[in-house]
Structure formats: C-alpha cells, structure tokens
Short mmCIF file of C-alpha atoms in Angstrom, two decimals:
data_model
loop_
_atom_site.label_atom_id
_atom_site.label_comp_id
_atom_site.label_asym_id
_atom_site.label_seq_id
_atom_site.Cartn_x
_atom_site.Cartn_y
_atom_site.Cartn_z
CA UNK A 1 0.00 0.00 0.00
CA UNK A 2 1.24 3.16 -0.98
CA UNK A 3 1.25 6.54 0.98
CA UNK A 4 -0.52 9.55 -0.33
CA UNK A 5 2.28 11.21 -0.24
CA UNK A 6 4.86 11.41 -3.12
CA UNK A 7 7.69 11.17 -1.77
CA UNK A 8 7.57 7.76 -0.15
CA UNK A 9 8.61 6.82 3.65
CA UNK A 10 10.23 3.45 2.78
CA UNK A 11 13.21 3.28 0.39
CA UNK A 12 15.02 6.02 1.23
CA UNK A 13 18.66 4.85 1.65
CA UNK A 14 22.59 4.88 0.30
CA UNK A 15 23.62 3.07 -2.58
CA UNK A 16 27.08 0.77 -3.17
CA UNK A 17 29.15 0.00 -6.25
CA UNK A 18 32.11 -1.36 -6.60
CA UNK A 19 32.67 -1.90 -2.73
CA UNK A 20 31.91 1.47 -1.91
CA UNK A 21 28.83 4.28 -1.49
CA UNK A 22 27.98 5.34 -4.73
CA UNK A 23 24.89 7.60 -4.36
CA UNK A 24 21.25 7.81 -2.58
CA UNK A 25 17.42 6.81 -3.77
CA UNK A 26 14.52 7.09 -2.56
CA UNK A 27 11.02 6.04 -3.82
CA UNK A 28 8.26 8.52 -5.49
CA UNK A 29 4.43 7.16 -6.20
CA UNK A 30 3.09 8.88 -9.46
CA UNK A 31 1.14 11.86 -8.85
CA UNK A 32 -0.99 11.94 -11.37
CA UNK A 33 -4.51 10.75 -11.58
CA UNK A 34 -3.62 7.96 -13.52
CA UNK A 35 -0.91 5.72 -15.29
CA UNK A 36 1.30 6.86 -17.81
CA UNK A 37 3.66 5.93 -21.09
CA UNK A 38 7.23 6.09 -19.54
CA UNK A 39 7.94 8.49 -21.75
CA UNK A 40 5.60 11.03 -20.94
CA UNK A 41 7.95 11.29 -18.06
CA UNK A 42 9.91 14.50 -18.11
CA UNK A 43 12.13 14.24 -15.18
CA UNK A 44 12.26 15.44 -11.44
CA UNK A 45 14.47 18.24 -9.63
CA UNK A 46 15.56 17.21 -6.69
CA UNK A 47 16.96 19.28 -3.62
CA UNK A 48 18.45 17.48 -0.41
CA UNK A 49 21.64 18.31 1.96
CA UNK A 50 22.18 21.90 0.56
CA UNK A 51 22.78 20.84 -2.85
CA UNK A 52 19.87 20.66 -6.33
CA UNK A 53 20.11 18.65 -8.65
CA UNK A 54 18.53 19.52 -12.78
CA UNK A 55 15.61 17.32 -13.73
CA UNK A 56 17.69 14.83 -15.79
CA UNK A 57 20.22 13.76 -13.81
CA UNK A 58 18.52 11.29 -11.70
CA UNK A 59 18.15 7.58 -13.26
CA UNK A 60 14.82 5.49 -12.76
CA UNK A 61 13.34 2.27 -11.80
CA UNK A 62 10.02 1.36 -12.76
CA UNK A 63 8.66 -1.94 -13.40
CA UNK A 64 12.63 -3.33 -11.93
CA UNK A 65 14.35 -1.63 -14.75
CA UNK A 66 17.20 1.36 -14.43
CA UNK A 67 16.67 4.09 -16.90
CA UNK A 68 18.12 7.38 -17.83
CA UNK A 69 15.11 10.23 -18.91
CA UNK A 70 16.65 9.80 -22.44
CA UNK A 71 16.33 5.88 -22.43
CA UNK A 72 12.78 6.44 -20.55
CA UNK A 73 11.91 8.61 -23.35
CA UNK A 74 12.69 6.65 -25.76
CA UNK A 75 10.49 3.50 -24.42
CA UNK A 76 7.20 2.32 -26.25
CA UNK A 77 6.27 -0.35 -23.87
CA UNK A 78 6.92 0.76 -20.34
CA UNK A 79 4.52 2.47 -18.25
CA UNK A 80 4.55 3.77 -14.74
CA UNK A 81 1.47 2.55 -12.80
CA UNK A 82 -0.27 4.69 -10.55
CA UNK A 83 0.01 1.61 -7.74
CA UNK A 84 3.74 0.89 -8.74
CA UNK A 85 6.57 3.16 -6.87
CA UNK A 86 9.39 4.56 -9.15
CA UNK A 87 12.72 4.40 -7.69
CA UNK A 88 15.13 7.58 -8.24
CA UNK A 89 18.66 7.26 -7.94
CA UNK A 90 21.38 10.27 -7.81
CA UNK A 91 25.10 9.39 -8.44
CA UNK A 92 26.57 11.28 -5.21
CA UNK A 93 30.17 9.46 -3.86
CA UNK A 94 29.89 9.10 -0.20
CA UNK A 95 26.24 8.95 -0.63
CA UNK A 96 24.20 10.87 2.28
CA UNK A 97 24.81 10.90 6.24
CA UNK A 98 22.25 9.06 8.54
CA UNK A 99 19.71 10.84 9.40
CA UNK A 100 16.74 13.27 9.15
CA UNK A 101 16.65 14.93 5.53
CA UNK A 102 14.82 17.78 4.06
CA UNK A 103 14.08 16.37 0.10
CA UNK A 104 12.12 18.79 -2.44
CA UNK A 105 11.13 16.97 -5.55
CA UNK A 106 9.55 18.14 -8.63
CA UNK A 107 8.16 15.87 -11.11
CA UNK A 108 7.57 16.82 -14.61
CA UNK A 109 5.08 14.85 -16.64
CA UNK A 110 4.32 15.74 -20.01
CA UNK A 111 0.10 15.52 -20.91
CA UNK A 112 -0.20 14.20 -24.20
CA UNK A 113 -4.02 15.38 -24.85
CA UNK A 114 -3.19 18.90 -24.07
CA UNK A 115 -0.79 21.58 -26.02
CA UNK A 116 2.38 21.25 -26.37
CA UNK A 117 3.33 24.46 -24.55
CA UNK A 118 1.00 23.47 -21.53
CA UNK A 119 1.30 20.01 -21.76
CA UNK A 120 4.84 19.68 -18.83
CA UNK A 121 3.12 19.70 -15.76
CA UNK A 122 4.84 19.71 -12.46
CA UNK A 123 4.47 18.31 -9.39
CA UNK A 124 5.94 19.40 -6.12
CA UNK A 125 6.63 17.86 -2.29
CA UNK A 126 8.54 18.64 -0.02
CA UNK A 127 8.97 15.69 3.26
CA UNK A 128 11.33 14.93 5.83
CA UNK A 129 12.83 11.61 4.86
CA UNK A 130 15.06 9.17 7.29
CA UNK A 131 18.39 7.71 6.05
CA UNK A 132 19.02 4.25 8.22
CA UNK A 133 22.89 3.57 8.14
CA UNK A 134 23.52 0.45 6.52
CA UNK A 135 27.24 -0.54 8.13
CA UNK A 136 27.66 -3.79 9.76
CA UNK A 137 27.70 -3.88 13.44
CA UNK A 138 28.04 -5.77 16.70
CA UNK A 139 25.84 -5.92 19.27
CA UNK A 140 21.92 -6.55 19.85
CA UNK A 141 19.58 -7.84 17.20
CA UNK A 142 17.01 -5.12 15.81
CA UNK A 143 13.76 -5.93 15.72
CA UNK A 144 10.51 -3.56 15.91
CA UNK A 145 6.59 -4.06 17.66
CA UNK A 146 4.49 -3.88 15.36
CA UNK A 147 2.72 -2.05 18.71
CA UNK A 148 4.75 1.23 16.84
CA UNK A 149 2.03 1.06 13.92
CA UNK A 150 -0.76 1.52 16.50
CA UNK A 151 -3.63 3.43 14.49
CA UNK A 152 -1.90 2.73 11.23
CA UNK A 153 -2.09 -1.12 11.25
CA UNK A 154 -5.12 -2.32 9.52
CA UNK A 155 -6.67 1.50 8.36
CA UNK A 156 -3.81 2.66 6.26
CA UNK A 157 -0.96 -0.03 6.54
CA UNK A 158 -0.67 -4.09 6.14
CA UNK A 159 0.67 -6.20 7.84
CA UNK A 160 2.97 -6.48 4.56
CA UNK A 161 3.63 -2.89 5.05
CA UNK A 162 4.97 -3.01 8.04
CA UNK A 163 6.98 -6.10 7.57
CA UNK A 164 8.14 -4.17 4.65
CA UNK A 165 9.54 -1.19 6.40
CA UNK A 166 10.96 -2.69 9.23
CA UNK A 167 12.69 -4.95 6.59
CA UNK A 168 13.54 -1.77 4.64
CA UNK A 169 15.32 -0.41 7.63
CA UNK A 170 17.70 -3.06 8.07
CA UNK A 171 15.96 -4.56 10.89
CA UNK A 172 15.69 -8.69 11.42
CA UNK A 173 12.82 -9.14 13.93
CA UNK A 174 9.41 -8.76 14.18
CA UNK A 175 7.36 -8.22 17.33
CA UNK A 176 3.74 -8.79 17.90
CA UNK A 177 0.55 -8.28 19.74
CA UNK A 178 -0.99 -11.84 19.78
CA UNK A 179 -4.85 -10.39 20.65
CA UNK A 180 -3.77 -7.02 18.14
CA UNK A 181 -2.47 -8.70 15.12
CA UNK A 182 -3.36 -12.25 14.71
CA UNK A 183 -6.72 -12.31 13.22
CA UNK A 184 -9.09 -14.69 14.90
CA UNK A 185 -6.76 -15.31 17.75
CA UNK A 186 -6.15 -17.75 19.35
CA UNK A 187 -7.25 -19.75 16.32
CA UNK A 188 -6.03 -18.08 13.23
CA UNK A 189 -6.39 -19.96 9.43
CA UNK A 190 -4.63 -22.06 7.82
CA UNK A 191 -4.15 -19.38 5.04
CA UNK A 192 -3.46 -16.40 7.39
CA UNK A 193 -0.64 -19.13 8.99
CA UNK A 194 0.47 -19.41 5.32
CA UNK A 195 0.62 -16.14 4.51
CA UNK A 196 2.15 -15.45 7.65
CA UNK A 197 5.06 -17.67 6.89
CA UNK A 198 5.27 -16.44 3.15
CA UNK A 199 5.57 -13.16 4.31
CA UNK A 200 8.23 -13.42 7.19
CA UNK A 201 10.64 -15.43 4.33
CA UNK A 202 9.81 -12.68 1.94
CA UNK A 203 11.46 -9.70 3.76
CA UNK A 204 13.64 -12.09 5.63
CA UNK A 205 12.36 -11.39 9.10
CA UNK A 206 12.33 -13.54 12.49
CA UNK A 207 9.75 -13.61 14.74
CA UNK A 208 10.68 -12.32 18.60
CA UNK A 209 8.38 -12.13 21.12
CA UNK A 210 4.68 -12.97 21.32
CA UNK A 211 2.37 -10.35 23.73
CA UNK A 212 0.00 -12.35 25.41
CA UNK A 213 -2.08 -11.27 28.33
CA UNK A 214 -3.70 -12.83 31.41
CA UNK A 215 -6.55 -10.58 31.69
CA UNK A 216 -7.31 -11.50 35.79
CA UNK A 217 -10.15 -8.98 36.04
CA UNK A 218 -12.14 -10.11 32.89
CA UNK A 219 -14.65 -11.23 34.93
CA UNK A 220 -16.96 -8.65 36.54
CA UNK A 221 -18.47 -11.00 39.10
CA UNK A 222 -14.77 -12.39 40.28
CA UNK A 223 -10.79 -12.52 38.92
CA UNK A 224 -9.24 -15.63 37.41
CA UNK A 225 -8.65 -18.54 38.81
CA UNK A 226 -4.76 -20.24 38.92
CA UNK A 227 -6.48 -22.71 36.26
CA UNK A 228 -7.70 -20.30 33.75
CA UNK A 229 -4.90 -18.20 34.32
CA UNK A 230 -2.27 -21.26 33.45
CA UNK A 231 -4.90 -22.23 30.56
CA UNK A 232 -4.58 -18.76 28.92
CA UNK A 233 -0.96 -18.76 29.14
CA UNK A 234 0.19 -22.16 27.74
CA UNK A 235 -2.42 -21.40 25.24
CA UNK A 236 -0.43 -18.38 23.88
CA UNK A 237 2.63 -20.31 24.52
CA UNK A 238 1.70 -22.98 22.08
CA UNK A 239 0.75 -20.29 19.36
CA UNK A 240 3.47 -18.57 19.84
CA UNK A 241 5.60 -21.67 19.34
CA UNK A 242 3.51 -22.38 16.14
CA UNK A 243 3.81 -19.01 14.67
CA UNK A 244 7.67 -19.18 15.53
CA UNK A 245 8.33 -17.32 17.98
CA UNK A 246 11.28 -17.54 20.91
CA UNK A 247 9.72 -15.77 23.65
CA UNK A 248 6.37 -14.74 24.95
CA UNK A 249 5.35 -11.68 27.35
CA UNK A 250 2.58 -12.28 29.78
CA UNK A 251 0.91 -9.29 31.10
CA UNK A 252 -0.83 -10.48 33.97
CA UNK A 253 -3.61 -8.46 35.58
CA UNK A 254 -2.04 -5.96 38.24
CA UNK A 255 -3.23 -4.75 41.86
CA UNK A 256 -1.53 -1.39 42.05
CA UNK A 257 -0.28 1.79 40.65
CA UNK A 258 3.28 -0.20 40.91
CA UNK A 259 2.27 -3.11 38.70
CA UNK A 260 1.88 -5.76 41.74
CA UNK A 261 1.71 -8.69 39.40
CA UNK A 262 -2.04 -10.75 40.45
CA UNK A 263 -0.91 -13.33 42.83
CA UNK A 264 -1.97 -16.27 40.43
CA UNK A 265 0.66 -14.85 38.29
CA UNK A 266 3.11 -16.87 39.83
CA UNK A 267 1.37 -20.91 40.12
CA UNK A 268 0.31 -19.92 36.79
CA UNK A 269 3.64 -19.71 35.48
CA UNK A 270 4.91 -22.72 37.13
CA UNK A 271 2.19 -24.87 35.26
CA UNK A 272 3.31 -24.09 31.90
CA UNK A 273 6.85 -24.23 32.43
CA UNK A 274 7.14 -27.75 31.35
CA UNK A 275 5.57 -26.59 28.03
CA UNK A 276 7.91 -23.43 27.61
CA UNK A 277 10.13 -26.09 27.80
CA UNK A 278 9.37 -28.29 25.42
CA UNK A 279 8.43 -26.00 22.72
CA UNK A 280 11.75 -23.75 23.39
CA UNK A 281 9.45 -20.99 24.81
CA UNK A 282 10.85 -18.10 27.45
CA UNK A 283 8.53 -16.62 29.25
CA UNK A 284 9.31 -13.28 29.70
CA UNK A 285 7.48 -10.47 32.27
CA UNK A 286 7.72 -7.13 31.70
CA UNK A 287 9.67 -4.53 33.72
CA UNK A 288 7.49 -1.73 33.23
CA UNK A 289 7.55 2.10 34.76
CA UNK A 290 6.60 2.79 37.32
CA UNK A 291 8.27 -0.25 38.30
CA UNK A 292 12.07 0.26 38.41
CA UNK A 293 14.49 -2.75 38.71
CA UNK A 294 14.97 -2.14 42.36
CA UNK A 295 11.82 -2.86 43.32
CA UNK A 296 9.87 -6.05 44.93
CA UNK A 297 8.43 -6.90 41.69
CA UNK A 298 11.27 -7.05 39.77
CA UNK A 299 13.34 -9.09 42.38
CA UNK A 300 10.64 -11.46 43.30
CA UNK A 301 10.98 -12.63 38.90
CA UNK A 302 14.62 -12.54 40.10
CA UNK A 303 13.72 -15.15 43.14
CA UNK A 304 11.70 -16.99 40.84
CA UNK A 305 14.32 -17.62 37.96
CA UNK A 306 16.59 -18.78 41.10
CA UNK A 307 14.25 -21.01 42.74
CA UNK A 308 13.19 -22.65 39.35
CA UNK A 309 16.54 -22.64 37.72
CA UNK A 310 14.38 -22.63 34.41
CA UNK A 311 16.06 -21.14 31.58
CA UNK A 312 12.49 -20.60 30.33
CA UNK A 313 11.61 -17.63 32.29
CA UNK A 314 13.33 -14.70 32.14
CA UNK A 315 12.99 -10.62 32.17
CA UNK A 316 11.72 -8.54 29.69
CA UNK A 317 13.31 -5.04 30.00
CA UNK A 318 10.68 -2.04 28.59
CA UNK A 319 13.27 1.33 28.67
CA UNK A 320 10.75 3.51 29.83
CA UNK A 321 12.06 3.04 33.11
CA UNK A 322 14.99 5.02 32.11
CA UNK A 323 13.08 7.68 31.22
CA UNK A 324 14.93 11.15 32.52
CA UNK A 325 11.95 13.47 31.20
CA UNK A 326 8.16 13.44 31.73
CA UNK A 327 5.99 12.71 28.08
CA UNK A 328 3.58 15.79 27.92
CA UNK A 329 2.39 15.78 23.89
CA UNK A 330 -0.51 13.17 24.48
CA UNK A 331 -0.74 9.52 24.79
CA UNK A 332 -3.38 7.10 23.40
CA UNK A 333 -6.28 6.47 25.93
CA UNK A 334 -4.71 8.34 28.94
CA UNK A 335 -6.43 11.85 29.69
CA UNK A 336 -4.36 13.94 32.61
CA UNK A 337 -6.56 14.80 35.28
CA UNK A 338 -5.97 17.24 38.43
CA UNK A 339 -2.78 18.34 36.26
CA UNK A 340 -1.17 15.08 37.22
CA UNK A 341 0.43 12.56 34.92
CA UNK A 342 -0.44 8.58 35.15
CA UNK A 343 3.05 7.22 37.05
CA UNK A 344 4.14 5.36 33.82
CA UNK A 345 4.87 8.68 31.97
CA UNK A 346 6.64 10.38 34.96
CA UNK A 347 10.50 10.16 34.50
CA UNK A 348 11.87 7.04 36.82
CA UNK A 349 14.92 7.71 35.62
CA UNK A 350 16.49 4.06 36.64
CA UNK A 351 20.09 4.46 37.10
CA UNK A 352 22.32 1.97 34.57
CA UNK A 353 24.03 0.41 37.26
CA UNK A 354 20.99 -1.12 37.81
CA UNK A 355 20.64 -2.36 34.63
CA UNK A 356 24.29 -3.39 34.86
CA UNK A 357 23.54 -5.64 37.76
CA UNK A 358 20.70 -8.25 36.41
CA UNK A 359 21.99 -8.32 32.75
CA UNK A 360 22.20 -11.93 33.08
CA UNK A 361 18.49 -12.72 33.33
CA UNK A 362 17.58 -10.49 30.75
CA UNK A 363 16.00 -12.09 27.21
CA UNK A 364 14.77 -9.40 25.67
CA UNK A 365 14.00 -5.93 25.43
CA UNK A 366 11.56 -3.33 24.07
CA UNK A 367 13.07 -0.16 23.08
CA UNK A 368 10.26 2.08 24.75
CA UNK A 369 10.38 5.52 22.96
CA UNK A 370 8.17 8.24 22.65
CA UNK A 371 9.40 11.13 20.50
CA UNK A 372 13.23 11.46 18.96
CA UNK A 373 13.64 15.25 16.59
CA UNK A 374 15.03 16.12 13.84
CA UNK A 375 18.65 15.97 14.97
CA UNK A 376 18.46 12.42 16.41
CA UNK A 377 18.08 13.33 19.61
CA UNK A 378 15.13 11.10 21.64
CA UNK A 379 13.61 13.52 24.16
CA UNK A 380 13.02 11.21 26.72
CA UNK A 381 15.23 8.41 26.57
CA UNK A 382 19.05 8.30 27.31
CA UNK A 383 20.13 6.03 24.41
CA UNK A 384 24.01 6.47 24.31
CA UNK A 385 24.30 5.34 28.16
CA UNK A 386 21.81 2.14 27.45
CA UNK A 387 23.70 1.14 24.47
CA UNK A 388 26.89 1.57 26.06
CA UNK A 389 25.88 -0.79 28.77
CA UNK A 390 24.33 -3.62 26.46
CA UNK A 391 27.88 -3.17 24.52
CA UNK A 392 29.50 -3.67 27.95
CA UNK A 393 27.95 -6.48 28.79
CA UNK A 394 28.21 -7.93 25.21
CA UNK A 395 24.18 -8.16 25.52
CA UNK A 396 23.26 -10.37 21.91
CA UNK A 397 19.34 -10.15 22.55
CA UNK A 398 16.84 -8.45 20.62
CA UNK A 399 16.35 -5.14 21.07
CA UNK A 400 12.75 -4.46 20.08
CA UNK A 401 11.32 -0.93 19.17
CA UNK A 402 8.67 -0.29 20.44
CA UNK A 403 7.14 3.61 19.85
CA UNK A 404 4.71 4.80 22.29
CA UNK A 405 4.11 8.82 20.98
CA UNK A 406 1.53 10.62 19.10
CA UNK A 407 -0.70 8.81 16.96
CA UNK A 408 -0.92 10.98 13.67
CA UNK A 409 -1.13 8.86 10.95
CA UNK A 410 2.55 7.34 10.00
CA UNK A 411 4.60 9.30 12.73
CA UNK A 412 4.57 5.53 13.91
CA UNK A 413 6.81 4.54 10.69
CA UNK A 414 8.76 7.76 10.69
CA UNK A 415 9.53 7.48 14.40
CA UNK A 416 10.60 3.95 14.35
CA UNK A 417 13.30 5.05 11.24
CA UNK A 418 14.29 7.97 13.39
CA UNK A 419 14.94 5.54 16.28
CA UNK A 420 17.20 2.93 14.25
CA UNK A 421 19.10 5.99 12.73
CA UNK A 422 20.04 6.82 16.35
CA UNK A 423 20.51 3.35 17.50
CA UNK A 424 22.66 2.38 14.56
CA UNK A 425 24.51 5.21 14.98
CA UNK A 426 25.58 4.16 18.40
CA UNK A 427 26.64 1.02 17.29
CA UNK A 428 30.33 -0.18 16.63
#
C-alpha cells in the first residue's frame, strides 16, 4: 500500500558500487490521476543536503528496470502505474549521512491530450525523509513491535507494510501483539498461517516475542482462577511456538499503581513451564515504569528464575524506566486529570548500574520511545548510556522498538526510522 504522499517513507537509503557508497534513492508514487507511457515522463528536480540537482540527472526504476530520462523517453512499452513506486537514484560518492533529511522533488510529466506548450506539468513535495545507516555492526539484534504502527495497522498499513519497512530499515525481527495482530486469535487460518510464513521469508524477518495477556479482572463478578490463568498462558505459549516465535510476554492483571503482578501470576507460570520447555518458549514479564528494577516486583521474577533454575523464564526489559523526562504531547487512551500525569509517563529515571547488575536474566527488550527530533536526539530516553551498557555487557538479545508517541497517521513509521538511525549510529 502506498502513501498519499509522493515522496515515499520506505526506500530512502545509500547506494554501493564497486565496494563502496555510490549515491542515494529514494522512492516517489506517481502523482498523477492515472498511469502513464514512460515516456511522458519529463524528469524530477531534486533538492536534499544543501545541494539541487537539474531534472535529468537522476536515473529510474520502474517496473525493476534502471533508466536514464533519455532511455525512458525513448520507451514504447513501459509504463509507470499509478500503484507501482518509481525508484530515483542520484550518483553522489559518499552517498548521504544518517539521518533526518529535508528532500524537495519536482516531477515533470508531459500531458499528451493537451498543447504542447502546456502540456509539462509539475508536481511538487517537499517531506522529511530518514536515512538508516547500513554498516555492519556488533551488538543486539534489531527488531521492531508492530505495537509502533498503533492506528496505522489495519486503516492505512498491512501487515505487509509493516513487515516491509521494518525490513527496509535493516531490521531482522518482528514483534507482535498476539490479541492485536493475529486475526481470529487464538485460532487463526490455515491461510493467514500461510501467509504469515510467506511473508516473514519474503522480507527475511524472524519472529521475537509474542504479547499475550492474562486478563485477571475479565470477569466482573470475580478474577481468574490459577487454572484459567495457566490455561490462557500455555495457550499463547503454544501459538506462539507455532507461529515461531522464541519468547512470549505475559501481562498479567495488576493490583496497584506499581504493577503488583495478580498473585496467580506466579502458580500460573509454574504450570506451563514444562511446556515453555518443550516448545523452546521463554517466558518473559515485563519490567514496566513505574516499576524500576529495584523494586519487589522485579526481584521477586529474580527469586523466581533462582528457585526454578528454568532457563524458560526470564525478564523482559521495557526502557521507559529510564526515562529522565516526563511525556507531555498526548498519549493514546490516557487523559491527565488534576494536572497530574499517570506514574508510567513520569520520568523514573532508573540508574544503569541497575541495569548493569541483572543483565544476566535479561532475554529481551523493548526499546520504549516516545518522541526522537530532527537531529536524532530522543527527548526522553538516554540512548548512548543504554547502548553503552548492552555493549559492555556484550548483551546479543533483541532489542525491540517499540514507539509509544503521538498517533498521527505514519509518525509511527517515521519514528521507528528515526529511532534505528540513532541506534545504529551508536553502534560499533
């Protein structure tokens, strides 16, 4: 699916030759009102990084062929679809930095039912595009939530869509909502399961963790019982395990503003540990503000992993908790009343020390954000310290992102490029 913008989110990225960066493209829909002869196509000026460039020096890519505008004038069978993206490449050595961009485009079509003289017409845009560095590096495993598309999924992006741009930004894993993205859940089709698989080998993706929750206070008349509780969780344990997944977050129910886990949370566990176990399942709880690491939450899963001595239960790490300022711009479903802020947005501010101390029961983590600007700089989170720390302790996990801002349709997308920009810019 394409957006209504021109100038596409996805594609925008360095190119190599010859063992070294050769130039930049990025991806344009056609903006007229329907699909043309490839050589109506007059060109497009281009301005990015300070510098224009004249409306024939870029080469295109339509239908997986690289033209020049002379050799796309020249064409008598080529067209450019109005639901087909044309790639445009600029020769540039060194290519562009990471980053947010400024790009101006103008593209010229020629009509060929109107005058000569009026026939060129142009067509302008202006967007802020985000250039992913492409570098090898070691360290964590990217993945994103598809949680980030929140508003987007399903109204004006696919799952293919996303799978596409999180493949597009050099990222490995994928991260779902079991209840938010598996249609049907807990018993999908055979085709989506199909289509599921096609689509993961496709963009060359790995599936990470599985949310699941224990919902304790479904009930109005009374909260689950240690049964139902253990039945809902191996249940999403053996879907996850079908649908390929490593790992699987249980949100149980909580009794406080500090996430007190429901007590069944615990018996619950211990009954499907035997199937985490078999099927190569962790089971992972989330360390979630306001909770900090330090807390009796967090070191009773600590208690637990020692007690058990599973290797099938371990912590999920959200990085909210090392939030250092509070999130004021609006948040899905939360209203601020008496001028006070729910405790999960307040800065806890976790020290990394902290984090330093229980690396070794850590499986995975979601890379909580909630709004990084223009120069790559998150406002909330403290990435160079958290990455410096997971380098440190030569963390391999996957390191999920997970975007929690605004919801204006595809500041999801833009935010989660903006993110691995950042992150990949910290890496070796």
């Amino acid at each position: 699916m394409l957006q209504r913008s021109i100038i596409q989110g996805r594609g925008f990225k360095n190119t190599h030759a010859n063992g070294s960066v050769s130039g930049f493209q990025f991806q344009v829909r056609n903006p007229n009102y329907r699909g043309v002869a490839a050589c109506l196509i007059d060109g497009i000026e281009i301005s990015i990084a300070g510098v224009d460039y004249p409306f024939d020096a870029a080469l295109w890519t339509i239908e997986g062929i690289t033209y020049t505008l002379d050799e796309l004038r020249q064409t008598t069978d080529v067209r450019w679809s109005l639901d087909e993206v044309a790639t445009i490449t600029i020769t540039k050595p060194g290519g562009l930095p990471a980053g947010v961009h400024e790009l101006s485009v103008c593209i010229f079509i020629r009509r060929s039912y109107i005058p000569a003289q009026f026939s060129r017409s142009p067509f302008r845009e202006k967007a802020k595009v985000v250039l992913v560095s492409d570098g090898a590096f070691d360290g964590p495993k990217l993945a994103v939530s598809t949680y980030s598309y929140s508003g987007d999924m399903y109204t004006i992006m696919t799952l293919e869509d996303v799978m596409a741009d999180i493949a597009d930004i050099g990222a490995t894993g994928i991260e779902i909502l079991g209840e938010g993205n598996v249609p049907h859940y807990p018993n999908p089709s055979s085709a989506w399961r199909d289509e599921w698989f096609r689509l993961l080998a496709k963009y060359k993706l790995t599936p990470t963790n599985f949310g699941a929750w224990v919902d304790t206070a479904m009930w109005l008349s009374r909260d689950l019982t240690i049964e139902e509780g253990t039945a809902q969780l191996r249940k999403d344990i053996t879907l996850a395990s079908e649908l390929g997944f490593t790992s699987v977050r249980p949100k149980f129910g909580v009794t406080s503003l500090q996430l007190d886990p429901h007590p069944i949370w615990k018996d619950s566990v211990l009954g499907s540990l035997d199937l985490a176990e078999k099927l190569g399942i962790v089971i992972c709880p989330e360390i979630h503000s306001p909770t900090p690491i330090k807390h009796k939450v967090t070191q009773e899963y600590i208690r637990f992993i020692e007690d058990t001595k599973s290797d099938k239960f371990k912590l999920l790490i959200d990085t909210g908790i090392f939030q250092t300022a509070p999130v004021d711009d609006g948040h899905e479903g939360i209203e601020i009343k008496n001028g006070k802020r729910p405790p999960f947005l307040e800065p806890l501010n976790v020290p990394m020390a902290d984090l330093k101390e229980i690396m070794q029961h850590v499986y995975f983590i979601q890379a909580k954000f909630f709004e990084i600007d223009d120069n790559l700089h998150d406002l909330h989170v403290p990435w160079a310290p958290i990455m410096q720390t997971l380098k440190q302790a030569n963390w391999q996990g996957w390191l999920s992102s997970e975007y929690e801002g605004r919801r204006e349709p595809y500041r999801g997308k833009d935010q989660v490029r903006r993110q691995h920009a950042l992150i990949r810019n910290l890496l070796p």
